[in-house]
Coordinates of C-alpha atoms in Angstrom, one line a residue:
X1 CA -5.3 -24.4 -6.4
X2 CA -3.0 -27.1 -4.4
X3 CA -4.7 -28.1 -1.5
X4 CA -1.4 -26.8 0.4
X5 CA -1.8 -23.0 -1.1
X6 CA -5.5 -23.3 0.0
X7 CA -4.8 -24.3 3.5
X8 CA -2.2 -21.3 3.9
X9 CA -4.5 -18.6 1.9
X10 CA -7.6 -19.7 4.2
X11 CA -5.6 -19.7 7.2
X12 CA -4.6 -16.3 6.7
X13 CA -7.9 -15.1 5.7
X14 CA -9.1 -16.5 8.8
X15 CA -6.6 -14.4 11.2
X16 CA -7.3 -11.4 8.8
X17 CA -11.0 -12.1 9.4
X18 CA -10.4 -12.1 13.2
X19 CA -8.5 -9.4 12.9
X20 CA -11.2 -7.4 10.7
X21 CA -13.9 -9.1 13.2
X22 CA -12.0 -6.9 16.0
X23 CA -11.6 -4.0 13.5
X24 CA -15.4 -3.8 13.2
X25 CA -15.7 -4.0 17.1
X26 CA -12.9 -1.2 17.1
X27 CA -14.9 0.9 15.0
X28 CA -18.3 0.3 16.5
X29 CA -16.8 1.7 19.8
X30 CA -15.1 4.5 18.4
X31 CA -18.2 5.6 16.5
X32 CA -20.1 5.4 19.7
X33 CA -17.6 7.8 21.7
X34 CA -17.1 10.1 19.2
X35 CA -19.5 10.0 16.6
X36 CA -18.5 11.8 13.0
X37 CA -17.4 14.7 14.7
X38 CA -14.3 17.1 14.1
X39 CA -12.3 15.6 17.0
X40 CA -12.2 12.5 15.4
X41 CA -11.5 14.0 12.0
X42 CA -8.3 15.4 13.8
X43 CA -7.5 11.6 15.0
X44 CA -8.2 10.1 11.3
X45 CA -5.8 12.9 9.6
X46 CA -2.9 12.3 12.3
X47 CA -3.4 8.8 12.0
X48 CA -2.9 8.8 8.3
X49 CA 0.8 10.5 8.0
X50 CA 2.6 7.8 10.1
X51 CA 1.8 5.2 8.4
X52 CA 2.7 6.9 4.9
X53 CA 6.5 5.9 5.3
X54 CA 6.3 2.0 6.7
X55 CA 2.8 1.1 4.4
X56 CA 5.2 2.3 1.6
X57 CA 8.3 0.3 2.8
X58 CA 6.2 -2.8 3.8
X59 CA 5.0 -3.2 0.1
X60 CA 8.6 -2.5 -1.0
X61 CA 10.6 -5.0 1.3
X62 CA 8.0 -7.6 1.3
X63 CA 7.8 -7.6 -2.8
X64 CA 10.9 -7.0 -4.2
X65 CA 14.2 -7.3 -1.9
X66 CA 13.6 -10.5 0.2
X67 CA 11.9 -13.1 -1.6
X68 CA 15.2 -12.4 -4.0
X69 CA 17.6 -12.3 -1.2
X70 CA 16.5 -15.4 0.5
X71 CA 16.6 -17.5 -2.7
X72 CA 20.2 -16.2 -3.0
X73 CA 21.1 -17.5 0.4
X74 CA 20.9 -21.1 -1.6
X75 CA 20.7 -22.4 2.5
X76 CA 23.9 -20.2 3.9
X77 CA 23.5 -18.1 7.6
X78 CA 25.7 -16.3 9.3
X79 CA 26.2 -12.4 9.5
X80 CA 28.7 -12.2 6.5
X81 CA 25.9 -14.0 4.1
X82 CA 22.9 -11.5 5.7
X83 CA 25.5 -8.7 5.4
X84 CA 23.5 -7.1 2.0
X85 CA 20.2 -7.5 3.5
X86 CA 21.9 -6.5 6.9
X87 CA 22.6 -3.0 5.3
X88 CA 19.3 -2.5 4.0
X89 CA 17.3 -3.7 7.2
X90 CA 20.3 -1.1 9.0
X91 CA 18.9 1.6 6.6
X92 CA 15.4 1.0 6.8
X93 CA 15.5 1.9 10.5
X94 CA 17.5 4.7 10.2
X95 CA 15.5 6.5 7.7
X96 CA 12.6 5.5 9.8
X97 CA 14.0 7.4 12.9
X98 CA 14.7 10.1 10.5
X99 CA 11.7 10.2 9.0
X100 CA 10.0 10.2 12.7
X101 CA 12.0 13.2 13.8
X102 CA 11.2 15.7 10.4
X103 CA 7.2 14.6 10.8
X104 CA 7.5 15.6 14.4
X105 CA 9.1 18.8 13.4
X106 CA 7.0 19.4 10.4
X107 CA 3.3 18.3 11.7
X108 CA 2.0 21.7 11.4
X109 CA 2.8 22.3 7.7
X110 CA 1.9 18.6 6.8
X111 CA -1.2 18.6 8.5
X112 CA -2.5 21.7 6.7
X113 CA -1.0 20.7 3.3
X114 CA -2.9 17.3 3.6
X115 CA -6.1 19.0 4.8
X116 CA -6.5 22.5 4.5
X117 CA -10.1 22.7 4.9
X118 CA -10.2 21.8 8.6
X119 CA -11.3 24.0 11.1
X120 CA -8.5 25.9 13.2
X121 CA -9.3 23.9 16.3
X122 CA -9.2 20.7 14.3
X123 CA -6.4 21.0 12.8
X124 CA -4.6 21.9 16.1
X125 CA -5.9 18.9 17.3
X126 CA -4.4 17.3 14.7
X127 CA -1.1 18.4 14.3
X128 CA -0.9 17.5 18.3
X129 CA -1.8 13.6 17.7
X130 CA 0.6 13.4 14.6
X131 CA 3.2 14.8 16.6
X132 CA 2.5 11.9 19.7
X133 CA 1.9 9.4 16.7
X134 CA 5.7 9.9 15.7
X135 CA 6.9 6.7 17.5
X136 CA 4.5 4.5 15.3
X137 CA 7.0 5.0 12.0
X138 CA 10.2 2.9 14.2
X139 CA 8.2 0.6 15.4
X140 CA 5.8 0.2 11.8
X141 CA 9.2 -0.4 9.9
X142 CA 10.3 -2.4 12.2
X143 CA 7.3 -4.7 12.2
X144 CA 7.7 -4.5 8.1
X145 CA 10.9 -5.8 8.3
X146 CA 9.9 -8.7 10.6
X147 CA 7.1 -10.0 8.5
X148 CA 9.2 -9.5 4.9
X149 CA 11.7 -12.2 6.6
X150 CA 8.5 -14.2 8.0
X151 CA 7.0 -14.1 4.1
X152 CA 10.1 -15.0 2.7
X153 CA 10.4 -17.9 4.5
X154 CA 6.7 -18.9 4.1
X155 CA 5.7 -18.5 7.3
X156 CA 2.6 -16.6 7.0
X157 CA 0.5 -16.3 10.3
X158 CA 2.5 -14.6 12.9
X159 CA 2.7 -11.4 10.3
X160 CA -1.6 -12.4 10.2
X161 CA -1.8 -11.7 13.8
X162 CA -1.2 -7.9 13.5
X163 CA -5.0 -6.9 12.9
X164 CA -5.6 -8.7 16.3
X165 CA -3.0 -7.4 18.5
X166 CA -3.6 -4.0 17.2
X167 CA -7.5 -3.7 17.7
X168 CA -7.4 -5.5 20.7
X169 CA -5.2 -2.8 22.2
X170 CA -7.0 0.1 21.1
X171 CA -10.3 -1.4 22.3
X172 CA -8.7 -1.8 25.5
X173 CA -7.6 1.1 25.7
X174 CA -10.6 3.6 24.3
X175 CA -12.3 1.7 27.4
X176 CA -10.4 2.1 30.5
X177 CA -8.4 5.4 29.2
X178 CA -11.5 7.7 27.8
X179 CA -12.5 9.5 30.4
X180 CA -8.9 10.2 31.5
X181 CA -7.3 11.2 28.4
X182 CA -10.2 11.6 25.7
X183 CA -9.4 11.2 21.6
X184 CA -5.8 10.3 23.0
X185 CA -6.6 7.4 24.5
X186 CA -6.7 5.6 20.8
X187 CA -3.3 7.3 20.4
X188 CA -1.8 5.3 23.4
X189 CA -4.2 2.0 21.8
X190 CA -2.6 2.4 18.3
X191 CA 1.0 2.8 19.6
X192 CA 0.8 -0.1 22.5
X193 CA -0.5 -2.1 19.6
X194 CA 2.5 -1.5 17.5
X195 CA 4.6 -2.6 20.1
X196 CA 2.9 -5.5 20.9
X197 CA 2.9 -6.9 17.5
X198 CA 6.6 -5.9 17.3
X199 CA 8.0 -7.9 20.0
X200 CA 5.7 -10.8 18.8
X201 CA 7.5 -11.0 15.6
X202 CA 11.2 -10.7 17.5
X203 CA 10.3 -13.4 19.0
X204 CA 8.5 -15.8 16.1
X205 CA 12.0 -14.6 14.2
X206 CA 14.3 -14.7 17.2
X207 CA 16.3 -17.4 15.8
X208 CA 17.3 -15.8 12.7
X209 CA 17.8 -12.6 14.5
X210 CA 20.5 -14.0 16.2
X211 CA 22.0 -16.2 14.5
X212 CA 22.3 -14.0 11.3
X213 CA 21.1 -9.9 11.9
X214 CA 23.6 -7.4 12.6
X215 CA 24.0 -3.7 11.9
X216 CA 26.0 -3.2 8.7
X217 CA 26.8 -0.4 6.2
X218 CA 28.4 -2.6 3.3
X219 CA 26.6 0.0 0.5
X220 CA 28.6 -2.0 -2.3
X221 CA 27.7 -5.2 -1.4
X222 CA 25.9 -6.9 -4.0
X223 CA 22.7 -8.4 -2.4
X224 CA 22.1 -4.7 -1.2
X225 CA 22.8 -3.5 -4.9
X226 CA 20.8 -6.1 -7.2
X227 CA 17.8 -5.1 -6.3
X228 CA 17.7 -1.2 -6.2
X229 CA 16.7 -1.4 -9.8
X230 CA 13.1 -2.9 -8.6
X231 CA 12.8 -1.1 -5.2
X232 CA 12.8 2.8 -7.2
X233 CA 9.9 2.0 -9.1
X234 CA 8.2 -0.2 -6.3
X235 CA 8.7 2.1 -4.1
X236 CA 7.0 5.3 -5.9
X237 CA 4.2 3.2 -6.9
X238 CA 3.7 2.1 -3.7
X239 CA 3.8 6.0 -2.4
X240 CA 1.5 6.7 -5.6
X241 CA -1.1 4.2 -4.0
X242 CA -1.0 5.9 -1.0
X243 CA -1.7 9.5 -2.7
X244 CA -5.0 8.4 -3.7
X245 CA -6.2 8.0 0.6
X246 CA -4.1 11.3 0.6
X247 CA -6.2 12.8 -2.2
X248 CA -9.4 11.9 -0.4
X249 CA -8.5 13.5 2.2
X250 CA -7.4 16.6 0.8
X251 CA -10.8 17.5 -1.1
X252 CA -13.0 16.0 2.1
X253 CA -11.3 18.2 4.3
X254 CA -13.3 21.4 2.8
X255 CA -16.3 19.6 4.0
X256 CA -19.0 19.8 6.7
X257 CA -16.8 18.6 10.3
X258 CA -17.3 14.5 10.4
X259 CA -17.0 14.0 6.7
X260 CA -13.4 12.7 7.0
X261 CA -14.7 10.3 9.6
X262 CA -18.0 9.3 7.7
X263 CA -15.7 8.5 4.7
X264 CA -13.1 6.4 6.5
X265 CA -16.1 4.7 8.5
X266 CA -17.1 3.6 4.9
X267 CA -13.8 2.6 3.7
X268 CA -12.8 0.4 6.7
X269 CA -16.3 -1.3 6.0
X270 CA -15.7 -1.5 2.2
X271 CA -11.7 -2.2 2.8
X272 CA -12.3 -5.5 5.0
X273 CA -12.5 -7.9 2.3
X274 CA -10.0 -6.9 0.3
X275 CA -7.7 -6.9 3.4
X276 CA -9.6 -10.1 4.2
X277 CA -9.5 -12.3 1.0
X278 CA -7.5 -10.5 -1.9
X279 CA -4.4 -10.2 0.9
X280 CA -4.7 -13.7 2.1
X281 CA -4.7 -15.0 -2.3
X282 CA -1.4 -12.0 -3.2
X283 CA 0.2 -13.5 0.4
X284 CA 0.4 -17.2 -0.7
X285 CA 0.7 -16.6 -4.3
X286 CA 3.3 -14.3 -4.9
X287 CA 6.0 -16.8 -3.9
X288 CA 5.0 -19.3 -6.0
X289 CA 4.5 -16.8 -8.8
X290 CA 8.2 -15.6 -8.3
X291 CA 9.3 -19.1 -8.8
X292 CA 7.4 -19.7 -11.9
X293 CA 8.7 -16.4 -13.6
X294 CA 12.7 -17.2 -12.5
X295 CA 11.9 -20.6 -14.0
X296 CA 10.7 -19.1 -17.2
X297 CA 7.7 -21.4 -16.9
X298 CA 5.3 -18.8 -18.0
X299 CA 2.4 -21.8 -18.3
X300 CA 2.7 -22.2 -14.7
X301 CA 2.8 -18.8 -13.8
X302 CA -0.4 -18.2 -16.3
X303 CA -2.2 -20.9 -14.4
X304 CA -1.3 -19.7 -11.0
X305 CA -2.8 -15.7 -11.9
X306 CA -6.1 -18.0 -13.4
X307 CA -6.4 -19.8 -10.5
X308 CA -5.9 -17.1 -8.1
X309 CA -8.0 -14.3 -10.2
X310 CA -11.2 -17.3 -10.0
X311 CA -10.7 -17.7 -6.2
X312 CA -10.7 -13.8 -5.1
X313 CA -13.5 -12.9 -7.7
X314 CA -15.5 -15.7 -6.2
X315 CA -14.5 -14.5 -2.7
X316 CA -14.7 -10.5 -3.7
X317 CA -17.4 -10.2 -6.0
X318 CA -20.4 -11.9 -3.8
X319 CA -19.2 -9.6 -0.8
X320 CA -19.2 -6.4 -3.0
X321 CA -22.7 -6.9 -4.0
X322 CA -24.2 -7.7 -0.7
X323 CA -22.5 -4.4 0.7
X324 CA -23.5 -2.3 -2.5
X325 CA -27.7 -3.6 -1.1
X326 CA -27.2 -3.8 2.4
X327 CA -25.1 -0.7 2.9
X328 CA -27.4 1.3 5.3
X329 CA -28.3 -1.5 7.4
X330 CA -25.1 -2.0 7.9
X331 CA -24.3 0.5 8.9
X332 CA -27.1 1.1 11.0
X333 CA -26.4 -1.9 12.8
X334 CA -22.7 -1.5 13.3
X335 CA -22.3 2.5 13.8
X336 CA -25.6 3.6 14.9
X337 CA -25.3 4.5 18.8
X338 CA -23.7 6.9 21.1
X339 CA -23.1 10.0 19.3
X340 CA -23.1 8.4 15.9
X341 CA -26.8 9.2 14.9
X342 CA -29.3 8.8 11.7
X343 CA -27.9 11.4 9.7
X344 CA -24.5 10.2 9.8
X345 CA -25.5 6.6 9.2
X346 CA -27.3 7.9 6.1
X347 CA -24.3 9.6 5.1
X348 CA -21.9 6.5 5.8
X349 CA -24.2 4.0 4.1
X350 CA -24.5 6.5 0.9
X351 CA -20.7 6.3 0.6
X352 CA -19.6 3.0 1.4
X353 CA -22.7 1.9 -1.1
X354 CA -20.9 4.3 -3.8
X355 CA -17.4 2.2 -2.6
X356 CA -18.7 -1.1 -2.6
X357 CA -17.7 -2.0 -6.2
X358 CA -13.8 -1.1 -6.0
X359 CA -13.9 -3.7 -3.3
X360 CA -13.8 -6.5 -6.6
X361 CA -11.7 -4.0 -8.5
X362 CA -8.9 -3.3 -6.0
X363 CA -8.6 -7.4 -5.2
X364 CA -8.4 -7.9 -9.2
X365 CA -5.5 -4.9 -9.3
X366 CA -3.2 -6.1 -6.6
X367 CA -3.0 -10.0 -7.8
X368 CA -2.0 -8.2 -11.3
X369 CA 0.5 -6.4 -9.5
X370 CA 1.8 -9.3 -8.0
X371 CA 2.1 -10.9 -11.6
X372 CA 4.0 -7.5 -12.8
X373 CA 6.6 -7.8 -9.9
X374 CA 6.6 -11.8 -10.3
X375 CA 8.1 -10.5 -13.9
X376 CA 9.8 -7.6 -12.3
X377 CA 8.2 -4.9 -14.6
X378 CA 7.6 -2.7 -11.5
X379 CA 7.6 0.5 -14.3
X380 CA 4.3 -0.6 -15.3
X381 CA 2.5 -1.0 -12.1
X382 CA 3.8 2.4 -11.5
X383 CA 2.7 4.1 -14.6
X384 CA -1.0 2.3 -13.6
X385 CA -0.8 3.6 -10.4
X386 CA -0.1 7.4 -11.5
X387 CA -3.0 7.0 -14.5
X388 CA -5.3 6.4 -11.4
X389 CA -4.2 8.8 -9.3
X390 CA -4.6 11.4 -11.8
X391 CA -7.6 10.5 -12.7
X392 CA -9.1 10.7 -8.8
X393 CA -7.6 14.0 -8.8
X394 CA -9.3 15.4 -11.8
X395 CA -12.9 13.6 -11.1
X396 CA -12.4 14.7 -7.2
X397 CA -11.9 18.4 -8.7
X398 CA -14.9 17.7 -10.9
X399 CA -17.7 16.2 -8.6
X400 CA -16.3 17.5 -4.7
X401 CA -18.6 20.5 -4.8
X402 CA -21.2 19.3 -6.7
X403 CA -21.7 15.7 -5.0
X404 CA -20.0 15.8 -1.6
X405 CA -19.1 12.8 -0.7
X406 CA -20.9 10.8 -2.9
X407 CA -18.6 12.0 -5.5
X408 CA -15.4 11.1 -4.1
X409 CA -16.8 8.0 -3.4
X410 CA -18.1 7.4 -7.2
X411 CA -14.4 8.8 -8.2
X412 CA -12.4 6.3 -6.2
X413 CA -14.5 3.7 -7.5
X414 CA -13.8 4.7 -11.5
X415 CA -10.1 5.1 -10.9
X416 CA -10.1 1.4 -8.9
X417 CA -12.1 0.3 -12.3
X418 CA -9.7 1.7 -14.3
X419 CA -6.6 0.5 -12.5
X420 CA -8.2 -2.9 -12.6
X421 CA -8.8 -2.8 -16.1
X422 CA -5.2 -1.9 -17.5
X423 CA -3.0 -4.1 -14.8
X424 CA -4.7 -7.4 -16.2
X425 CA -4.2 -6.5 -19.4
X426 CA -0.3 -5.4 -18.5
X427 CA -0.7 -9.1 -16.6
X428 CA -2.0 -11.0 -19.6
X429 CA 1.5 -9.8 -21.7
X430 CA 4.1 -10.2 -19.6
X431 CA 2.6 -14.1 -18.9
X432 CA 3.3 -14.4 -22.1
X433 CA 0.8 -17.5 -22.1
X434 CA -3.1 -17.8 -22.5
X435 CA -5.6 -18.0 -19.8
X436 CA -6.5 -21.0 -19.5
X437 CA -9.3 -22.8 -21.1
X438 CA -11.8 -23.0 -18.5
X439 CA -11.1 -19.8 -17.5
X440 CA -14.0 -17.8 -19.3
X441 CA -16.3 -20.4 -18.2
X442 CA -15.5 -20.4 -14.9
X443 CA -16.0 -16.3 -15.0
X444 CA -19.5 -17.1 -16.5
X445 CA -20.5 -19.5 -14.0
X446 CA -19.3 -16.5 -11.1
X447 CA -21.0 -14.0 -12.8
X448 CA -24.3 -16.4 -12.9
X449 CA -24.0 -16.9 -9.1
X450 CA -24.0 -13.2 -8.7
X451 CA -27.1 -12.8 -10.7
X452 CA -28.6 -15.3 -8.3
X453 CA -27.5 -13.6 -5.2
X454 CA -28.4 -9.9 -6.6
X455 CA -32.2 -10.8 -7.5
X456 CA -33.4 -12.6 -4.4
X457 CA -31.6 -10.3 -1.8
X458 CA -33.1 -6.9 -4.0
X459 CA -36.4 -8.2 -3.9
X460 CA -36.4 -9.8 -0.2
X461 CA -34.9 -6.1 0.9
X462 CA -37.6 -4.2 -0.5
X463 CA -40.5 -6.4 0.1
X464 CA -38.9 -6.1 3.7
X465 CA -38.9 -2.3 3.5
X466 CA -42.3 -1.9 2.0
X467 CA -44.0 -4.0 5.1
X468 CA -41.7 -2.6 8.0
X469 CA -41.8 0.7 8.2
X470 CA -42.5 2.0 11.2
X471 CA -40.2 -0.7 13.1
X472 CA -37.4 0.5 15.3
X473 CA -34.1 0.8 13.5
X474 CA -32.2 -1.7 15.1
X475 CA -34.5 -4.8 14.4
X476 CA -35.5 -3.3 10.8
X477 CA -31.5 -3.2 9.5
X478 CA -30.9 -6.5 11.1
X479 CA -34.1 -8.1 9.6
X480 CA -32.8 -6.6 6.1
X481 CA -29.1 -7.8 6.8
X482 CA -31.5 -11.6 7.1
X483 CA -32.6 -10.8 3.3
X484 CA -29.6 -11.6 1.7
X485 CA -29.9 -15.2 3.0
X486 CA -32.4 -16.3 0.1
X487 CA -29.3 -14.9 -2.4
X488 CA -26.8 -16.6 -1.1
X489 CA -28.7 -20.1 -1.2
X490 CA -29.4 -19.2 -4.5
X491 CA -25.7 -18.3 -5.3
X492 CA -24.6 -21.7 -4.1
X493 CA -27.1 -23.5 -5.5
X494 CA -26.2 -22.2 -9.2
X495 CA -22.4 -22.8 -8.3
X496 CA -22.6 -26.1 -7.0
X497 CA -25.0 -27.0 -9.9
X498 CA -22.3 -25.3 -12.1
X499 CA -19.5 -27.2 -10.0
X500 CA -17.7 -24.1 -9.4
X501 CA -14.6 -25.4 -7.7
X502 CA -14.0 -23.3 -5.1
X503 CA -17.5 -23.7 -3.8
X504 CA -16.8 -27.5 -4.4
X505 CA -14.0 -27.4 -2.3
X506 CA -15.3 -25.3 0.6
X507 CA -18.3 -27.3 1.0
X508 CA -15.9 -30.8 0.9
X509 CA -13.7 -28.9 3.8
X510 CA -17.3 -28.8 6.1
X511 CA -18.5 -31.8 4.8
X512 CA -15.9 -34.8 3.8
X513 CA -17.2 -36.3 0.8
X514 CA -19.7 -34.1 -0.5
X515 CA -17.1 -32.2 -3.0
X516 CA -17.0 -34.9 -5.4
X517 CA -20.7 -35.3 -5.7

């Protein structure tokens, strides 16, 4: 990795940090004020449908119309050289409007379609906060469009800053606007948020806004027609990823009242570092991988995937073990107050343990689906997309009643696995060049520092658990949070003995001349 793609992937894995810092501090509070309760299932369900349209365009925009329309530009501005990518950004918002109006309309049906298990007073709830939630799919796309330009042109941190504007309002908000306006007071945090992170990116782009974006319609114009061809598939395997949250959802909602929210508890926990670390490594090397692909320099864009692939699996993999041990105290230390008692810290910390491996397998899927874009074979990632989704709608079917949660859990991690499994081997083809060398050593040597940080932290945990246990709840989880300490000195020690090269180079950040030794 070039010392300049480092310094851009770990300064946007340090805002998404922050940002997943404040997300943690988010969901501490709203655990304590609401617990895993129906009322916030009714939040976590409405929350869910506006963001179906702009999560999907984001993906779509980002991926496959700008980074082609800005190399097209070859340096020319002005409203008649925007006007393709004038007409799209003009549609965008008005489907989003749309799209707003028809989900306001249509909340009651939707709700009950995506969760027909909920109680009746839930799901009233429910449809209610969709239906105040609408504004969220303007301003979403909006924001999408925004940050697409901002990634185009390489500018990567003011699109970063969205998980901190966003929590910071809706802590702000569950504080001082609880006890007025109950659940809705997160409504009014989630929207202000939005907003906030909107006008920041009209501003960071305000130059380009107006010196070269106008409303437009030019439907024939050929930088609006060129890449049609990628956004169809793009944009139904992005919707495809979303059915799998969707699918969840729909076999949860037959559960016990608080299971929804137990189960998103444990995927915001298990989601952080792939938000973290594998969006930071697909934000900073997509570009490059484009260029490599339209130069037909399939060596370089075979090194790039290597080199990116080592880096998250040495980020990923280490955080997916230490959640997989130190689920429960986690949780316990995180969730456990207010109305958010044992048994639903149990519960949590049985499924986000359950979760913990799609963590490495979902960070391993999306750089291969950068690669397949890169190439623009967008049919594949789509047909991967759908095998996995079917898949966590038979094994949901199969283990829902039997397992509870725990099965949907265990299901969303086998189709992650699986997803994982047949987009590097779609990746390896279309690079059309081998791995490189040291690539299967270097795999070794990460797979050796997670043996080291496994067996330490296991046997620290339970020699902790077998002398402590009548110890308040608190002190015990953070006491076994301290075991995997001895694992992760172990884990460097057999990577910096290895010279694992990301260690190497973290190490040489904190301590100037210490990487070469």
């Amino acid at each position: 990795m070039s010392v300049a793609a480092r310094r851009s992937t770990l300064g946007v894995a340090g805002l998404n940090f922050s940002g997943k810092a404040l997300a943690v501090a988010k969901t501490m509070l709203v655990a304590a004020l609401f617990g895993a309760s129906g009322t916030l299932d009714a939040f976590w369900v409405a929350y869910t449908l506006p963001l179906l349209l702009p999560g999907v365009l984001t993906t779509v925009i980002t991926v496959a119309f700008v980074p082609r329309f800005m190399s097209s530009l070859q340096g020319r501005s002005g409203p008649a050289a925007w006007r393709g990518a004038n007409t799209l950004f003009t549609l965008v918002l008005l489907v989003a409007v749309v799209a707003a109006a028809l989900l306001w309309w249509g909340a009651d049906g939707l709700v009950h379609r995506l969760a027909p298990g909920l109680a009746p007073d839930v799901h009233a709830e429910a449809v209610h906060l969709t239906r105040l939630l609408m504004p969220a799919v303007p301003l979403l796309c909006l924001s999408s469009l925004l940050a697409a330009l901002s990634y185009a042109s390489e500018r990567f941190m003011f699109p970063a800053l969205e998980g901190v504007t966003t929590n910071v309002i809706v802590i702000l908000a569950a504080l001082l606007l609880l006890r007025s306006m109950g659940i809705q007071a997160l409504v009014v945090g989630v929207l202000g948020g939005f907003i906030l992170q909107s006008a920041l990116l009209l501003w960071s782009n305000r130059r380009m806004i107006r010196e070269n974006l106008r409303p437009a319609a030019a439907l024939g114009h050929p930088d609006f027609l060129k890449p049609l061809a990628h956004l169809l598939p793009l944009f139904v395997g992005s919707a495809g990823s979303v059915l799998n949250s969707l699918v969840n959802q729909y076999f949860v909602s037959g559960l016990d009242a608080g299971a929804i929210s137990a189960l998103a508890f444990a995927g915001m926990i298990a989601g952080m570092p792939v938000e973290v670390f594998a969006q930071a490594v697909m934000t900073t090397y997509y570009p490059g991988l484009g260029r490599s692909f339209a130069r037909r320099d399939h060596a370089a864009a075979a090194h790039a995937h290597a080199d990116g692939l080592r880096f998250l699996v040495f980020m990923t993999l280490p955080a997916a073990i230490l959640i997989a041990l130190l689920a429960h105290p986690l949780v316990v230390l995180l969730l456990e107050r207010g109305r958010f008692d044992a048994a639903a810290s149990t519960q949590t910390a049985i499924v986000l343990a359950l979760l913990a491996p799609s963590i490495l397998m979902r960070s391993v899927a999306y750089l291969n689906y950068r690669v397949l874009h890169a190439a623009i074979r967008p049919w594949t990632q789509v047909a991967i997309g759908l095998v996995g989704v079917a898949l966590n709608v038979v094994l949901n079917a199969l283990w829902v009643n039997r397992f509870g949660l725990a099965g949907i859990a265990v299901s969303t991690t086998v189709s992650a696995t699986i997803a994982a499994l047949l987009s590097y081997a779609a990746a390896r083809r279309v690079l059309e060049a081998p791995a490189p060398r040291t690539l299967r050593l270097e795999m070794v040597t990460l797979l050796r520092m997670a043996v080291a940080l496994t067996v330490p932290s296991a046997l620290a945990l339970l020699a902790m658990r077998a002398v402590a246990t009548d110890w308040p709840r608190p002190l015990l989880a953070l006491l076994e949070l301290g075991c995997a300490v001895p694992g992760l000195l172990c884990a460097a020690w057999v990577g910096w003995r290895a010279g694992q090269p990301d260690l190497r180079a973290a190490i040489g950040r904190l301590r100037p001349g210490w990487a070469g030794q």
